[in-house]
Short mmCIF file of C-alpha atoms in Angstrom, two decimals:
data_model
loop_
_atom_site.label_atom_id
_atom_site.label_comp_id
_atom_site.label_asym_id
_atom_site.label_seq_id
_atom_site.Cartn_x
_atom_site.Cartn_y
_atom_site.Cartn_z
CA MET A 1 21.56 117.45 114.34
CA SER A 2 24.79 118.27 116.14
CA VAL A 3 25.76 121.95 116.06
CA VAL A 4 29.09 120.84 114.55
CA ASP A 5 27.27 119.71 111.39
CA LYS A 6 24.49 122.28 111.43
CA LYS A 7 24.37 125.07 108.85
CA LEU A 8 23.80 128.32 110.70
CA LYS A 9 21.79 131.43 109.99
CA ILE A 10 24.12 134.29 110.95
CA VAL A 11 23.51 138.02 111.04
CA GLN A 12 26.65 140.17 110.75
CA ILE A 13 26.17 143.74 112.05
CA ILE A 14 28.62 146.55 111.27
CA THR A 15 28.19 150.33 111.49
CA ASN A 16 29.03 150.87 107.80
CA MET A 17 30.07 148.88 104.74
CA GLU A 18 30.72 151.98 102.64
CA HIS A 19 34.47 152.19 103.34
CA MET A 20 37.29 149.81 102.39
CA GLY A 21 38.67 149.60 105.94
CA GLY A 22 39.93 146.49 107.66
CA ALA A 23 36.70 145.73 109.54
CA GLN A 24 34.62 146.07 106.37
CA ILE A 25 36.94 143.81 104.37
CA HIS A 26 36.90 141.30 107.23
CA VAL A 27 33.09 141.22 107.22
CA ARG A 28 32.96 140.95 103.42
CA ASP A 29 35.37 138.02 103.25
CA LEU A 30 33.84 136.33 106.29
CA ALA A 31 30.31 136.62 104.88
CA ASN A 32 31.30 135.38 101.42
CA TYR A 33 33.11 132.36 102.86
CA LEU A 34 30.32 131.40 105.26
CA GLN A 35 27.71 131.70 102.50
CA SER A 36 29.82 129.54 100.17
CA GLU A 37 30.00 126.91 102.92
CA GLY A 38 26.21 126.65 103.04
CA HIS A 39 25.44 128.97 105.94
CA THR A 40 22.78 131.68 105.52
CA ILE A 41 24.21 135.17 105.93
CA HIS A 42 22.52 138.52 106.44
CA ILE A 43 24.47 141.78 106.81
CA VAL A 44 23.00 144.70 108.76
CA THR A 45 24.71 148.04 108.20
CA GLY A 46 24.15 151.80 108.19
CA ALA A 47 22.09 153.82 105.74
CA ASP A 48 25.01 154.40 103.33
CA GLY A 49 24.71 150.80 102.22
CA ASN A 50 27.34 148.43 100.88
CA ALA A 51 30.29 149.14 98.56
CA HIS A 52 31.74 145.62 98.56
CA GLN A 53 31.31 142.67 96.24
CA LEU A 54 29.25 140.08 98.05
CA HIS A 55 27.84 136.65 97.25
CA ASP A 56 24.51 136.97 95.39
CA ASN A 57 22.60 135.14 98.13
CA ILE A 58 23.75 137.44 100.95
CA SER A 59 21.01 139.83 102.05
CA ILE A 60 21.89 143.44 102.96
CA HIS A 61 19.70 145.32 105.43
CA CYS A 62 20.32 149.07 105.82
CA VAL A 63 19.42 150.61 109.17
CA GLN A 64 18.80 154.33 108.75
CA HIS A 65 19.75 155.36 112.28
CA LEU A 66 22.87 153.22 112.66
CA ILE A 67 25.61 155.86 112.56
CA ARG A 68 29.13 156.15 113.92
CA ASP A 69 28.68 159.30 116.04
CA LEU A 70 27.17 159.12 119.51
CA ARG A 71 23.56 160.34 119.18
CA PRO A 72 21.28 158.89 121.87
CA ILE A 73 18.00 159.39 119.99
CA ASP A 74 19.34 157.84 116.79
CA ASP A 75 20.97 155.06 118.81
CA VAL A 76 17.66 154.12 120.43
CA LYS A 77 15.98 154.12 117.01
CA ALA A 78 18.79 151.96 115.60
CA PHE A 79 18.29 149.53 118.49
CA MET A 80 14.58 149.26 117.70
CA GLU A 81 15.21 148.80 113.95
CA ILE A 82 17.83 146.10 114.52
CA ARG A 83 15.68 144.34 117.12
CA LYS A 84 12.76 144.27 114.69
CA LEU A 85 15.02 142.80 111.98
CA LEU A 86 16.42 140.13 114.29
CA LYS A 87 12.95 139.19 115.48
CA MET A 88 11.94 138.67 111.85
CA LEU A 89 15.13 136.84 110.75
CA LYS A 90 15.43 134.56 113.81
CA PRO A 91 19.19 133.88 113.39
CA ASP A 92 21.14 131.22 115.25
CA LEU A 93 23.87 133.77 115.96
CA VAL A 94 24.52 137.50 115.71
CA ALA A 95 28.10 138.65 115.08
CA THR A 96 28.81 142.35 115.60
CA HIS A 97 31.72 144.52 114.44
CA SER A 98 32.83 148.14 115.18
CA SER A 99 32.08 150.09 118.35
CA LYS A 100 28.58 151.44 117.68
CA ALA A 101 27.20 148.33 115.98
CA GLY A 102 28.91 146.29 118.67
CA ILE A 103 26.98 148.01 121.44
CA VAL A 104 23.58 148.43 119.78
CA GLY A 105 23.68 145.05 118.05
CA ARG A 106 24.59 143.16 121.21
CA MET A 107 21.81 144.84 123.17
CA ALA A 108 19.25 144.01 120.48
CA ALA A 109 20.34 140.38 120.21
CA LYS A 110 20.41 139.77 123.94
CA SER A 111 16.96 141.32 124.37
CA LEU A 112 15.72 138.48 122.13
CA HIS A 113 17.91 135.82 123.82
CA ILE A 114 19.95 135.29 120.63
CA PRO A 115 23.62 134.27 121.08
CA VAL A 116 25.79 137.27 120.17
CA ILE A 117 29.50 137.75 119.52
CA PHE A 118 31.55 140.92 119.22
CA THR A 119 34.73 141.01 117.13
CA ALA A 120 37.08 143.71 118.45
CA HIS A 121 39.10 144.98 115.49
CA GLY A 122 41.04 147.13 117.96
CA TRP A 123 39.68 148.52 121.24
CA SER A 124 38.62 152.14 121.62
CA PHE A 125 40.42 152.19 124.99
CA THR A 126 43.80 151.09 123.62
CA ASP A 127 47.06 153.00 124.04
CA GLY A 128 47.09 156.10 121.82
CA VAL A 129 43.41 156.94 122.31
CA VAL A 130 42.76 160.22 124.17
CA ARG A 131 42.16 159.62 127.89
CA SER A 132 38.53 160.85 128.02
CA LYS A 133 37.50 158.57 125.16
CA LYS A 134 39.48 155.68 126.62
CA VAL A 135 37.75 155.95 130.01
CA PHE A 136 34.31 156.24 128.40
CA TYR A 137 34.68 153.23 126.07
CA ARG A 138 36.26 151.07 128.76
CA PHE A 139 33.19 151.70 130.93
CA VAL A 140 30.82 151.02 128.01
CA GLU A 141 32.59 147.77 127.08
CA ARG A 142 32.44 146.56 130.68
CA ILE A 143 28.66 147.01 130.58
CA ALA A 144 28.35 145.51 127.09
CA GLY A 145 30.42 142.51 128.13
CA GLN A 146 27.64 141.48 130.51
CA PHE A 147 25.26 140.81 127.62
CA THR A 148 27.82 139.30 125.25
CA SER A 149 28.09 135.56 124.65
CA GLY A 150 31.69 135.83 123.50
CA VAL A 151 34.31 138.21 122.09
CA ILE A 152 36.91 137.67 119.38
CA ALA A 153 40.07 139.76 119.64
CA VAL A 154 42.01 139.95 116.36
CA SER A 155 45.34 140.03 118.21
CA GLU A 156 46.70 138.61 121.44
CA TYR A 157 47.60 142.19 122.39
CA ASP A 158 43.90 143.14 122.35
CA ARG A 159 42.88 140.03 124.27
CA GLN A 160 45.39 140.80 127.01
CA LEU A 161 44.35 144.47 127.06
CA ALA A 162 40.70 143.53 127.67
CA LEU A 163 41.75 141.24 130.54
CA GLN A 164 44.10 143.81 132.08
CA GLN A 165 41.39 146.48 131.95
CA LYS A 166 38.89 144.05 133.49
CA VAL A 167 36.53 144.52 130.57
CA LEU A 168 35.83 140.79 130.21
CA PRO A 169 36.56 137.57 132.07
CA ASP A 170 38.99 135.17 130.42
CA ARG A 171 36.24 132.66 129.60
CA LYS A 172 34.46 135.19 127.38
CA ILE A 173 37.28 136.27 125.07
CA VAL A 174 39.48 134.42 122.58
CA CYS A 175 42.21 135.55 120.21
CA ILE A 176 41.69 134.71 116.54
CA GLN A 177 44.35 136.58 114.61
CA ASN A 178 43.41 138.23 111.35
CA GLY A 179 44.20 136.42 108.12
CA VAL A 180 44.07 137.20 104.41
CA PRO A 181 43.44 134.86 101.45
CA GLU A 182 46.43 133.30 99.69
CA LEU A 183 46.89 134.32 96.07
CA VAL A 184 46.18 131.78 93.34
CA LYS A 185 49.59 132.58 91.90
CA HIS A 186 52.04 134.36 94.15
CA LYS A 187 54.27 136.79 92.33
CA ARG A 188 57.31 137.92 94.27
CA ALA A 189 57.53 141.63 94.94
CA VAL A 190 59.81 143.57 92.56
CA ALA A 191 63.10 144.30 94.28
CA SER A 192 65.74 145.15 91.71
CA SER A 193 64.78 148.50 90.17
CA LYS A 194 67.02 151.48 90.91
CA THR A 195 64.19 153.73 92.07
CA LEU A 196 62.46 151.94 94.91
CA ASN A 197 58.70 152.03 95.22
CA LEU A 198 57.41 152.56 98.77
CA VAL A 199 53.71 151.98 99.46
CA MET A 200 51.21 152.56 102.25
CA VAL A 201 47.64 151.23 102.07
CA ALA A 202 45.25 152.94 104.50
CA ARG A 203 42.46 155.49 104.65
CA PHE A 204 43.48 159.11 105.12
CA ALA A 205 41.68 159.39 108.44
CA HIS A 206 42.43 159.12 112.15
CA PRO A 207 44.20 157.11 113.53
CA LYS A 208 46.39 156.75 110.41
CA LYS A 209 49.36 159.14 110.25
CA GLN A 210 50.34 159.57 106.59
CA MET A 211 51.52 163.09 107.41
CA ASP A 212 54.27 161.66 109.66
CA LEU A 213 55.46 159.56 106.74
CA LEU A 214 55.46 162.52 104.36
CA GLN A 215 57.45 164.62 106.83
CA SER A 216 60.06 161.86 107.16
CA LEU A 217 60.34 161.51 103.38
CA CYS A 218 61.15 165.21 103.08
CA HIS A 219 64.52 164.41 104.69
CA LEU A 220 65.29 161.55 102.30
CA GLN A 221 65.27 163.35 98.98
CA HIS A 222 68.90 162.34 98.36
CA LEU A 223 67.74 158.71 97.89
CA ASP A 224 66.02 157.15 94.87
CA TRP A 225 62.43 156.40 95.84
CA THR A 226 58.81 157.01 94.91
CA MET A 227 55.97 156.90 97.42
CA GLN A 228 52.57 155.42 96.59
CA PHE A 229 49.57 156.06 98.86
CA VAL A 230 46.47 153.91 98.40
CA GLY A 231 43.29 155.06 100.09
CA ASP A 232 40.82 157.92 100.33
CA GLY A 233 39.50 159.83 103.30
CA PRO A 234 39.05 163.28 104.82
CA GLU A 235 42.80 164.01 105.20
CA LEU A 236 43.73 163.17 101.61
CA GLU A 237 43.65 166.74 100.29
CA ASN A 238 45.77 167.99 103.20
CA ALA A 239 48.38 165.37 102.37
CA LYS A 240 48.41 166.40 98.71
CA ARG A 241 48.89 170.04 99.66
CA PHE A 242 51.74 169.15 102.02
CA ALA A 243 53.54 167.08 99.38
CA LYS A 244 53.30 169.96 96.90
CA ALA A 245 54.46 172.59 99.40
CA SER A 246 57.38 170.38 100.49
CA GLY A 247 58.69 169.90 96.96
CA ILE A 248 58.15 166.12 96.83
CA ALA A 249 54.89 166.02 94.86
CA ASP A 250 56.67 164.65 91.77
CA ARG A 251 57.79 161.60 93.81
CA VAL A 252 54.50 160.91 95.58
CA ARG A 253 51.47 159.28 93.95
CA PHE A 254 48.02 159.36 95.53
CA GLU A 255 46.08 156.44 94.07
CA GLY A 256 42.84 156.99 95.98
CA ARG A 257 40.58 154.11 96.85
CA GLN A 258 41.47 150.80 95.19
CA GLU A 259 39.45 147.61 95.61
CA ASP A 260 42.35 145.32 94.71
CA VAL A 261 45.84 146.27 95.87
CA THR A 262 47.48 142.97 94.93
CA THR A 263 49.16 144.28 91.77
CA ILE A 264 50.29 147.45 93.54
CA LEU A 265 51.97 145.41 96.27
CA GLU A 266 53.61 143.09 93.74
CA ARG A 267 55.28 146.12 92.12
CA ALA A 268 56.42 147.61 95.42
CA ASN A 269 59.71 147.22 97.29
CA ILE A 270 58.90 148.35 100.84
CA PHE A 271 55.59 148.53 102.71
CA ILE A 272 55.08 151.26 105.32
CA PHE A 273 52.22 151.56 107.81
CA VAL A 274 52.06 154.52 110.21
CA SER A 275 49.22 154.78 112.71
CA GLN A 276 48.39 156.10 116.18
CA TYR A 277 46.75 152.81 117.25
CA GLU A 278 45.57 149.57 115.63
CA GLY A 279 44.35 146.03 116.15
CA LEU A 280 46.10 143.86 113.55
CA PRO A 281 45.89 145.60 110.13
CA LEU A 282 44.95 143.45 107.14
CA SER A 283 47.07 145.60 104.82
CA VAL A 284 50.22 144.63 106.75
CA LEU A 285 49.33 140.96 106.32
CA GLU A 286 48.71 141.52 102.60
CA ALA A 287 52.17 143.07 102.32
CA MET A 288 53.71 140.07 104.08
CA ARG A 289 51.85 137.81 101.66
CA ALA A 290 53.43 139.76 98.78
CA GLY A 291 56.90 139.22 100.21
CA LEU A 292 57.52 142.83 101.21
CA PRO A 293 59.65 144.05 104.14
CA ILE A 294 57.56 146.07 106.60
CA ILE A 295 58.15 149.38 108.36
CA ALA A 296 55.39 150.15 110.88
CA THR A 297 54.59 151.93 114.09
CA ASN A 298 54.69 149.62 117.09
CA VAL A 299 51.02 149.71 118.07
CA GLY A 300 48.38 147.12 118.97
CA GLY A 301 49.16 143.65 117.73
CA MET A 302 51.83 144.79 115.28
CA GLU A 303 54.58 142.92 117.14
CA GLU A 304 52.72 139.68 116.45
CA ALA A 305 53.17 140.16 112.68
CA VAL A 306 56.28 142.32 112.34
CA THR A 307 59.48 141.13 113.99
CA THR A 308 63.14 141.95 113.49
CA ASP A 309 63.15 139.10 110.93
CA ASN A 310 60.68 140.69 108.53
CA GLY A 311 60.61 144.40 109.30
CA ILE A 312 61.33 147.39 111.48
CA LEU A 313 59.01 148.81 114.14
CA VAL A 314 59.23 152.44 115.27
CA ARG A 315 57.54 154.37 118.07
CA VAL A 316 54.49 156.50 117.33
CA GLY A 317 55.61 160.05 116.54
CA ASP A 318 59.29 159.13 116.15
CA LEU A 319 59.88 160.81 112.79
CA VAL A 320 63.64 160.42 113.01
CA GLY A 321 63.29 156.71 113.75
CA LEU A 322 60.90 156.36 110.81
CA GLN A 323 63.32 158.23 108.55
CA LYS A 324 66.23 155.99 109.61
CA ALA A 325 64.18 152.82 109.07
CA ILE A 326 63.26 153.88 105.55
CA GLU A 327 66.85 154.80 104.71
CA LYS A 328 68.14 151.49 106.08
CA LEU A 329 65.88 149.42 103.84
CA VAL A 330 66.26 151.66 100.78
CA VAL A 331 70.06 151.27 100.77
CA ASP A 332 70.28 147.59 101.80
CA TYR A 333 69.10 145.32 98.99
CA ASP A 334 69.99 142.05 100.73
CA LEU A 335 68.16 143.03 103.92
CA ARG A 336 65.02 143.92 101.95
CA ILE A 337 65.02 140.57 100.17
CA GLU A 338 65.64 138.55 103.33
CA MET A 339 62.98 140.39 105.33
CA GLY A 340 60.45 139.98 102.54
CA LYS A 341 61.15 136.26 102.34
CA ARG A 342 60.80 135.79 106.10
CA GLY A 343 57.60 137.83 106.14
CA ARG A 344 56.00 135.61 103.53
CA GLU A 345 56.98 132.51 105.49
CA LEU A 346 55.41 133.98 108.64
CA PHE A 347 52.23 134.81 106.70
CA LYS A 348 51.88 131.22 105.47
CA GLU A 349 52.49 129.90 108.98
CA ARG A 350 50.20 132.16 111.02
CA PHE A 351 48.06 134.59 109.03
CA THR A 352 46.23 132.71 106.29
CA PHE A 353 42.55 133.33 105.72
CA GLN A 354 41.74 129.63 106.00
CA LYS A 355 43.33 129.39 109.46
CA MET A 356 41.34 132.41 110.63
CA MET A 357 38.10 131.07 109.14
CA ASN A 358 38.47 127.60 110.64
CA GLU A 359 39.01 129.09 114.08
CA THR A 360 36.12 131.57 113.62
CA VAL A 361 33.60 128.95 112.49
CA ASP A 362 34.62 126.66 115.35
CA TYR A 363 34.12 129.51 117.82
CA TYR A 364 30.74 130.47 116.32
CA LYS A 365 29.54 126.88 116.67
CA SER A 366 30.87 126.60 120.21
CA ILE A 367 28.85 129.68 121.21
CA VAL A 368 25.68 128.40 119.56
CA GLY A 369 26.16 124.98 121.15
CA ARG A 370 26.76 126.51 124.56
CA GLU A 371 23.65 128.70 124.36
CA ASP A 372 21.51 125.78 123.12
CA ARG A 373 22.26 123.70 126.20
#
């Protein structure tokens, strides 16, 4: 049977599936789609297990020693556990996600001569990462690249960065931009209420910078707005305390972790995303899908999704620029509507889930076919 027609057994490895971050959502949606298409999917993750809704036939394997922090003894044990699992499962392909799982998983797969792919949801040596960490991870990825069959970068920015840093040769890396599923019924974002609803969807953890957004909002109290934060994380309580101390707590809502943000986005007027560094955030694409204008920090592949047609990009740490961008969209109704419309058009053209999946499945099969020869 040709590999084009063959149904594959695929093991997806990610450091944790406990959070609702972009990489976890990507793996969830990818696994569900592949399983529904007749492929056999196994997910290998850390000891905290899975917090996502998955297809009934997808098997979850928890590896006790697969953790995010660098711990050599645990990392060796994780390698042995994963290798044992892969030896038992005998997959056609291993697909790894996140830095730790990407390193350990690739080593385990290659030791068994199994084709292995790494999806870079944003490099750990990108601009904005502290220099010592950047140098370390660049070195590690150069080594890991030698036992990698192929790499998927979720933005062209990240593909070019890997080439510029000589992490991988051009033949080993492709760009498959992130995509999100279209809604069964698209409901246009609310845009006519007097008090505008601003929203940011992201975990309260590095590299996200919700505190920068809160500081900028302190200078915009003369405007009619409410701010809605969706997400949990270690910095959430600090943000709540800051909002209270700054006198804006009555205009800021902390929604915590939400599995489905579709309704929240449909009721919003402006989407804001502030971060130190990124790949290509799914939440920005979801906001474009909802027809929202975007304000975001110009990091990673953000320029590929947010242009002057559908949003405003500001420099990292530019609180005045962020403040001005918010004020501009709050006071200009026509600009908000036009940007939201253009953003939705761009989503349908370039960032649909089906486009991403078609390209991903084709790449998976090309790797398996190449390794089989």
